[in-house]
Amino acid sequence: MNLVIDAGNTSIKLAVFRKKELLFLTSTDRPGFPKSVKDVFSKFPEIAHALVASVGSLSKKEINVLAIFCKVQLLTSVASVPFKNSYASPQTLGVDRIALATAAFYKYPYTNTLVIDAGTCITYDLINDRGEYCGGAISPGLLMRYRALHQHTAKLPLLDPSPFVELIGNTTEKSMHSGVINGISQEIDGVISQYHTRFEHLTVILTGGDGQFLSNRLKNTIFAHSNFLLEGLNYLLEYNKH
């Protein structure tokens, strides 16, 4: 039984797998992390291996809490991966993107697969039909765009995303919603269309915290996978067990 931990910029997810089956998933913040770890092991004492992917700020001390309970690996840019990594600066490749590429490699083998992760940032990652990771793009995420409008102007308010968006906003708030949400949807659709011109057969995966919110706004055909990154971490844990 495996435990994988995705310590992102805004939250920490803990997921328990038995082979490829997701048994349990919980989310916490950094102060609640030690208690969540203890709770998980009290429910699943059979866990023997754990993998931590930290793009956030988990300390070595916090990660070492896991070593009390099981064997722990920390995912880094030098970890062994099942795909050919053609990124020009592999040492700078984020562990979240490594996990997404791994999930694409295993779940859609020898298929041109574009993975779009809509989280704090929006990342685009391509695995081609030869099992090669080619790279992609990084752009600001949904909440980051709202915060940028507020923080870098004198009078624009800080808004939460709205499910009701008009093309032509007739108030400042509606104009901001239109700019952010329609803008991000058009960006994603545009990127997908560009990839389609280069790759005739392309599978597109949308994941991340804002994936569900954005999925119904996209014109292109996509497959929404809410736990795609966690599945990739579990594949990596199995691949790197020793």
Short mmCIF file of N, CA and C in Angstrom, two decimals, residues 146 164-169 172-184:
data_model
loop_
_atom_site.label_atom_id
_atom_site.label_comp_id
_atom_site.label_asym_id
_atom_site.label_seq_id
_atom_site.Cartn_x
_atom_site.Cartn_y
_atom_site.Cartn_z
N TYR A 146 -6.84 37.20 -10.92
CA TYR A 146 -7.68 38.10 -10.12
C TYR A 146 -6.81 38.91 -9.15
N PHE A 164 -21.06 32.94 -13.46
CA PHE A 164 -21.89 33.64 -14.44
C PHE A 164 -21.06 34.76 -15.08
N VAL A 165 -20.69 34.55 -16.33
CA VAL A 165 -19.78 35.47 -17.01
C VAL A 165 -20.41 35.92 -18.33
N GLU A 166 -20.42 37.21 -18.53
CA GLU A 166 -20.90 37.77 -19.79
C GLU A 166 -19.71 38.20 -20.63
N LEU A 167 -19.87 38.18 -21.94
CA LEU A 167 -18.81 38.63 -22.81
C LEU A 167 -18.56 40.12 -22.63
N ILE A 168 -19.65 40.89 -22.58
CA ILE A 168 -19.55 42.34 -22.44
C ILE A 168 -19.97 42.71 -21.03
N GLY A 169 -19.00 43.00 -20.18
CA GLY A 169 -19.31 43.36 -18.80
C GLY A 169 -19.75 44.82 -18.71
N THR A 172 -17.67 47.23 -13.49
CA THR A 172 -16.25 46.91 -13.33
C THR A 172 -16.06 45.45 -12.95
N GLU A 173 -16.89 44.97 -12.00
CA GLU A 173 -16.76 43.57 -11.56
C GLU A 173 -17.04 42.61 -12.71
N LYS A 174 -18.12 42.86 -13.47
CA LYS A 174 -18.45 41.98 -14.60
C LYS A 174 -17.38 42.05 -15.68
N SER A 175 -16.80 43.22 -15.87
CA SER A 175 -15.72 43.36 -16.85
C SER A 175 -14.49 42.56 -16.43
N MET A 176 -14.20 42.55 -15.12
CA MET A 176 -13.06 41.77 -14.63
C MET A 176 -13.31 40.27 -14.80
N HIS A 177 -14.53 39.83 -14.46
CA HIS A 177 -14.86 38.42 -14.65
C HIS A 177 -14.74 38.03 -16.12
N SER A 178 -15.22 38.87 -17.00
CA SER A 178 -15.13 38.59 -18.43
C SER A 178 -13.68 38.49 -18.86
N GLY A 179 -12.87 39.45 -18.42
CA GLY A 179 -11.47 39.45 -18.81
C GLY A 179 -10.71 38.24 -18.32
N VAL A 180 -10.94 37.87 -17.05
CA VAL A 180 -10.20 36.75 -16.47
C VAL A 180 -10.71 35.41 -17.00
N ILE A 181 -12.00 35.17 -16.87
CA ILE A 181 -12.52 33.83 -17.18
C ILE A 181 -12.62 33.58 -18.68
N ASN A 182 -13.16 34.54 -19.42
CA ASN A 182 -13.17 34.37 -20.87
C ASN A 182 -11.75 34.37 -21.43
N GLY A 183 -10.89 35.20 -20.84
CA GLY A 183 -9.51 35.24 -21.30
C GLY A 183 -8.78 33.93 -21.09
N ILE A 184 -8.95 33.33 -19.92
CA ILE A 184 -8.26 32.08 -19.62
C ILE A 184 -8.83 30.93 -20.45
#
